[in-house]
Amino acid sequence: MTDILKNYRTIEGDKQSEFEEEKSRFITNARFVETEEEAIDFIEEIREIHKQATHNCYAYIINELPEIKRYSDDGEPQGSAGLPMLSVLEKENVRNVAVVVTRYFGGKLLGKGGLVRAYSRGVADTISPNVVCKREYFVVELIHSYTVLGLIENYINENNFLVIDKDFTDEVKIKIYVRVDEFEKFEKDLINLTSANITINNIKSVMLFEEN
């Protein structure tokens, strides 16, 4: 996947919600996906689970530039399901999310307005409480002597950096995650703090979930 936004709002893993409206049962399933192929596989998975359902409507947005956006009413009146579902994803400004709202018909027609509200609610109930951020981090290795260990550990703790690993031999090696947009300040702070008695290796970048 190329030309993507490095930091974006999304969900983590699988989420589900359910409600009943005029005896129709609405079940919403959402999943974090990174490609259109993953989104399609997820939709087919839910269709197989709920193959006895009246409708399995879906929408998804994939984090590419330009964004990939798809939706389906799956037999509901045009514009009453898929597009309102997509609109909720757009309002929440999430990406790499696929959502399927399954409807088991309860015998009473809801009308187009009722369907729009129901399908929108299904997505909002599932996505809104579960939004997280996917951010780009560097895996950073710090190599230094024991004489500055206390200073560095205090700095890491005070700034809530996530430690991956520590190795104590004839010198100290600490691996931590540092947000890409914070790395320049982080590097300057540690050089100043240790009077440049430290080696800072930027090993690689990774994408991590964090609270919104």
CSV table of C-alpha atoms in Angstrom, one decimal:
chain,number,residue,atom,x,y,z
A,1,MET,CA,0.0,0.0,0.0
A,2,THR,CA,1.5,3.3,-1.1
A,3,ASP,CA,0.8,7.0,-0.7
A,4,ILE,CA,-1.1,6.7,2.6
A,5,LEU,CA,-1.7,9.1,5.5
A,6,LYS,CA,0.7,8.1,8.2
A,7,ASN,CA,-1.5,9.1,11.1
A,8,TYR,CA,-5.2,8.5,11.0
A,9,ARG,CA,-8.3,7.6,13.0
A,10,THR,CA,-9.6,4.1,12.9
A,11,ILE,CA,-10.7,1.2,15.1
A,12,GLU,CA,-8.7,-1.7,16.5
A,13,GLY,CA,-9.7,-5.3,15.7
A,14,ASP,CA,-13.3,-6.3,15.5
A,15,LYS,CA,-16.3,-4.5,17.0
A,16,GLN,CA,-20.0,-5.3,17.2
A,17,SER,CA,-23.3,-3.8,18.3
A,18,GLU,CA,-26.9,-4.8,18.0
A,19,PHE,CA,-30.4,-3.3,18.5
A,20,GLU,CA,-34.0,-3.9,17.5
A,21,GLU,CA,-36.2,-1.5,15.6
A,22,GLU,CA,-39.9,-2.3,15.0
A,23,LYS,CA,-39.1,-6.0,15.4
A,24,SER,CA,-36.3,-5.9,12.9
A,25,ARG,CA,-33.0,-7.0,14.3
A,26,PHE,CA,-29.9,-5.0,13.3
A,27,ILE,CA,-26.4,-6.4,13.9
A,28,THR,CA,-23.4,-4.3,13.1
A,29,ASN,CA,-19.9,-5.8,12.7
A,30,ALA,CA,-16.9,-3.6,12.0
A,31,ARG,CA,-13.2,-4.5,11.4
A,32,PHE,CA,-9.9,-2.8,11.0
A,33,VAL,CA,-8.7,-3.6,7.5
A,34,GLU,CA,-5.6,-2.4,5.6
A,35,THR,CA,-6.6,-3.3,2.0
A,36,GLU,CA,-9.7,-3.5,-0.1
A,37,GLU,CA,-9.1,-7.3,-0.4
A,38,GLU,CA,-9.3,-7.6,3.4
A,39,ALA,CA,-12.5,-5.5,3.4
A,40,ILE,CA,-14.1,-7.8,0.8
A,41,ASP,CA,-13.0,-10.9,2.7
A,42,PHE,CA,-14.6,-9.5,5.9
A,43,ILE,CA,-17.9,-8.7,4.1
A,44,GLU,CA,-18.0,-12.2,2.7
A,45,GLU,CA,-17.3,-13.7,6.1
A,46,ILE,CA,-20.2,-11.8,7.7
A,47,ARG,CA,-22.5,-12.7,4.8
A,48,GLU,CA,-21.7,-16.4,5.4
A,49,ILE,CA,-22.4,-16.1,9.1
A,50,HIS,CA,-25.7,-14.3,8.4
A,51,LYS,CA,-26.7,-16.0,5.2
A,52,GLN,CA,-30.3,-16.3,6.5
A,53,ALA,CA,-30.5,-12.5,7.0
A,54,THR,CA,-32.7,-10.3,4.9
A,55,HIS,CA,-29.9,-7.9,4.1
A,56,ASN,CA,-26.1,-7.5,4.7
A,57,CYS,CA,-25.4,-3.9,3.8
A,58,TYR,CA,-21.8,-2.6,3.9
A,59,ALA,CA,-19.5,0.3,3.6
A,60,TYR,CA,-15.7,0.8,3.9
A,61,ILE,CA,-13.0,3.3,3.5
A,62,ILE,CA,-9.4,2.3,2.8
A,63,ASN,CA,-6.4,4.5,3.7
A,64,GLU,CA,-5.0,5.2,0.2
A,65,LEU,CA,-4.6,8.4,-1.7
A,66,PRO,CA,-7.1,8.8,-3.2
A,67,GLU,CA,-9.1,7.0,-0.6
A,68,ILE,CA,-11.1,3.9,-1.7
A,69,LYS,CA,-14.7,4.2,-0.7
A,70,ARG,CA,-17.4,1.6,-1.4
A,71,TYR,CA,-20.9,0.8,-0.1
A,72,SER,CA,-23.9,-1.4,-0.9
A,73,ASP,CA,-27.6,-1.3,0.0
A,74,ASP,CA,-27.8,-5.1,-0.6
A,75,GLY,CA,-31.4,-4.9,-1.7
A,76,GLU,CA,-32.7,-2.1,0.6
A,77,PRO,CA,-34.2,0.9,-1.2
A,78,GLN,CA,-31.5,2.9,-3.0
A,79,GLY,CA,-29.7,5.4,-0.7
A,80,SER,CA,-31.3,4.0,2.5
A,81,ALA,CA,-28.4,1.9,3.9
A,82,GLY,CA,-25.0,1.8,2.3
A,83,LEU,CA,-24.6,5.5,1.6
A,84,PRO,CA,-25.8,6.5,5.1
A,85,MET,CA,-23.4,4.0,6.6
A,86,LEU,CA,-20.5,5.5,4.6
A,87,SER,CA,-21.6,8.9,5.7
A,88,VAL,CA,-21.1,7.9,9.3
A,89,LEU,CA,-17.6,6.7,8.6
A,90,GLU,CA,-16.8,10.0,6.9
A,91,LYS,CA,-18.3,12.0,9.8
A,92,GLU,CA,-16.1,10.0,12.2
A,93,ASN,CA,-13.1,10.6,9.9
A,94,VAL,CA,-12.0,7.0,10.1
A,95,ARG,CA,-10.0,5.0,7.6
A,96,ASN,CA,-9.2,1.4,7.1
A,97,VAL,CA,-12.6,0.4,8.5
A,98,ALA,CA,-15.1,-2.0,7.0
A,99,VAL,CA,-18.6,-2.2,8.4
A,100,VAL,CA,-21.5,-4.6,7.7
A,101,VAL,CA,-25.0,-4.0,9.1
A,102,THR,CA,-27.1,-7.2,9.0
A,103,ARG,CA,-30.9,-6.9,9.1
A,104,TYR,CA,-33.3,-9.6,10.0
A,105,PHE,CA,-36.7,-8.3,8.9
A,106,GLY,CA,-39.3,-8.2,11.6
A,107,GLY,CA,-42.4,-7.8,9.5
A,108,LYS,CA,-42.9,-4.1,9.6
A,109,LEU,CA,-41.7,-1.7,7.0
A,110,LEU,CA,-39.6,1.2,8.3
A,111,GLY,CA,-39.8,3.5,5.3
A,112,LYS,CA,-36.7,5.1,3.8
A,113,GLY,CA,-36.2,7.6,6.6
A,114,GLY,CA,-36.5,4.8,9.2
A,115,LEU,CA,-34.0,2.7,7.3
A,116,VAL,CA,-31.5,5.6,7.0
A,117,ARG,CA,-31.7,6.2,10.8
A,118,ALA,CA,-31.4,2.5,11.6
A,119,TYR,CA,-28.4,1.8,9.4
A,120,SER,CA,-26.7,5.1,10.5
A,121,ARG,CA,-27.3,4.2,14.1
A,122,GLY,CA,-25.8,0.7,13.7
A,123,VAL,CA,-22.5,2.2,12.4
A,124,ALA,CA,-22.4,5.1,14.9
A,125,ASP,CA,-23.1,2.7,17.9
A,126,THR,CA,-20.2,0.5,16.8
A,127,ILE,CA,-17.6,3.0,15.6
A,128,SER,CA,-18.0,6.1,17.8
A,129,PRO,CA,-17.1,4.6,21.1
A,130,ASN,CA,-14.2,2.7,19.7
A,131,VAL,CA,-12.2,5.2,17.7
A,132,VAL,CA,-8.4,5.1,18.1
A,133,CYS,CA,-5.5,6.6,16.3
A,134,LYS,CA,-3.0,4.7,14.2
A,135,ARG,CA,0.3,6.6,14.4
A,136,GLU,CA,3.8,6.2,13.0
A,137,TYR,CA,6.5,5.6,15.6
A,138,PHE,CA,10.2,5.1,15.5
A,139,VAL,CA,11.8,2.1,17.3
A,140,VAL,CA,14.8,3.9,18.9
A,141,GLU,CA,17.8,2.3,20.6
A,142,LEU,CA,19.7,4.2,23.2
A,143,ILE,CA,23.2,3.1,24.1
A,144,HIS,CA,24.9,4.8,27.1
A,145,SER,CA,26.8,4.3,30.3
A,146,TYR,CA,25.5,3.6,33.7
A,147,THR,CA,26.4,7.0,34.9
A,148,VAL,CA,23.5,8.6,33.0
A,149,LEU,CA,21.0,5.8,33.4
A,150,GLY,CA,19.0,7.5,36.1
A,151,LEU,CA,18.7,10.7,34.1
A,152,ILE,CA,17.5,8.8,31.1
A,153,GLU,CA,15.0,6.6,33.0
A,154,ASN,CA,13.5,9.7,34.7
A,155,TYR,CA,13.1,11.4,31.3
A,156,ILE,CA,11.5,8.3,29.8
A,157,ASN,CA,9.1,7.9,32.7
A,158,GLU,CA,8.2,11.6,32.9
A,159,ASN,CA,7.4,11.7,29.2
A,160,ASN,CA,5.5,8.4,29.1
A,161,PHE,CA,7.7,6.8,26.4
A,162,LEU,CA,6.9,3.1,26.0
A,163,VAL,CA,9.9,0.9,26.7
A,164,ILE,CA,10.4,-2.2,24.5
A,165,ASP,CA,13.5,-3.7,26.0
A,166,LYS,CA,16.4,-3.1,28.3
A,167,ASP,CA,19.8,-4.8,28.1
A,168,PHE,CA,22.4,-4.3,30.9
A,169,THR,CA,25.9,-5.5,30.1
A,170,ASP,CA,29.1,-3.4,30.2
A,171,GLU,CA,26.8,-0.6,28.9
A,172,VAL,CA,23.1,0.0,28.9
A,173,LYS,CA,20.9,-0.5,25.8
A,174,ILE,CA,17.3,0.6,25.9
A,175,LYS,CA,14.8,0.3,23.1
A,176,ILE,CA,11.7,2.5,23.1
A,177,TYR,CA,8.9,3.7,20.8
A,178,VAL,CA,9.1,7.4,19.9
A,179,ARG,CA,6.4,9.2,17.9
A,180,VAL,CA,7.8,10.4,14.6
A,181,ASP,CA,6.6,13.9,15.2
A,182,GLU,CA,8.3,13.9,18.6
A,183,PHE,CA,11.7,12.4,17.6
A,184,GLU,CA,13.6,15.6,16.9
A,185,LYS,CA,12.8,17.1,20.3
A,186,PHE,CA,13.5,13.7,22.0
A,187,GLU,CA,16.9,13.5,20.4
A,188,LYS,CA,17.9,17.0,21.3
A,189,ASP,CA,16.6,16.6,24.9
A,190,LEU,CA,18.7,13.4,25.5
A,191,ILE,CA,21.8,14.9,23.9
A,192,ASN,CA,21.5,17.9,26.2
A,193,LEU,CA,20.6,15.8,29.2
A,194,THR,CA,23.6,13.5,28.9
A,195,SER,CA,26.0,16.1,27.5
A,196,ALA,CA,26.1,14.0,24.3
A,197,ASN,CA,27.3,10.9,26.2
A,198,ILE,CA,24.7,8.8,24.4
A,199,THR,CA,24.2,7.0,21.1
A,200,ILE,CA,20.7,7.2,19.6
A,201,ASN,CA,19.9,4.8,16.8
A,202,ASN,CA,16.7,5.1,14.8
A,203,ILE,CA,16.2,1.5,13.8
A,204,LYS,CA,12.9,1.5,11.9
A,205,SER,CA,9.4,2.9,11.8
A,206,VAL,CA,6.2,1.1,12.8
A,207,MET,CA,2.5,1.9,13.0
A,208,LEU,CA,0.9,1.6,16.4
A,209,PHE,CA,-2.7,2.0,17.8
A,210,GLU,CA,-3.1,4.6,20.5
A,211,GLU,CA,-6.1,6.1,22.3
A,212,ASN,CA,-7.8,8.9,20.4
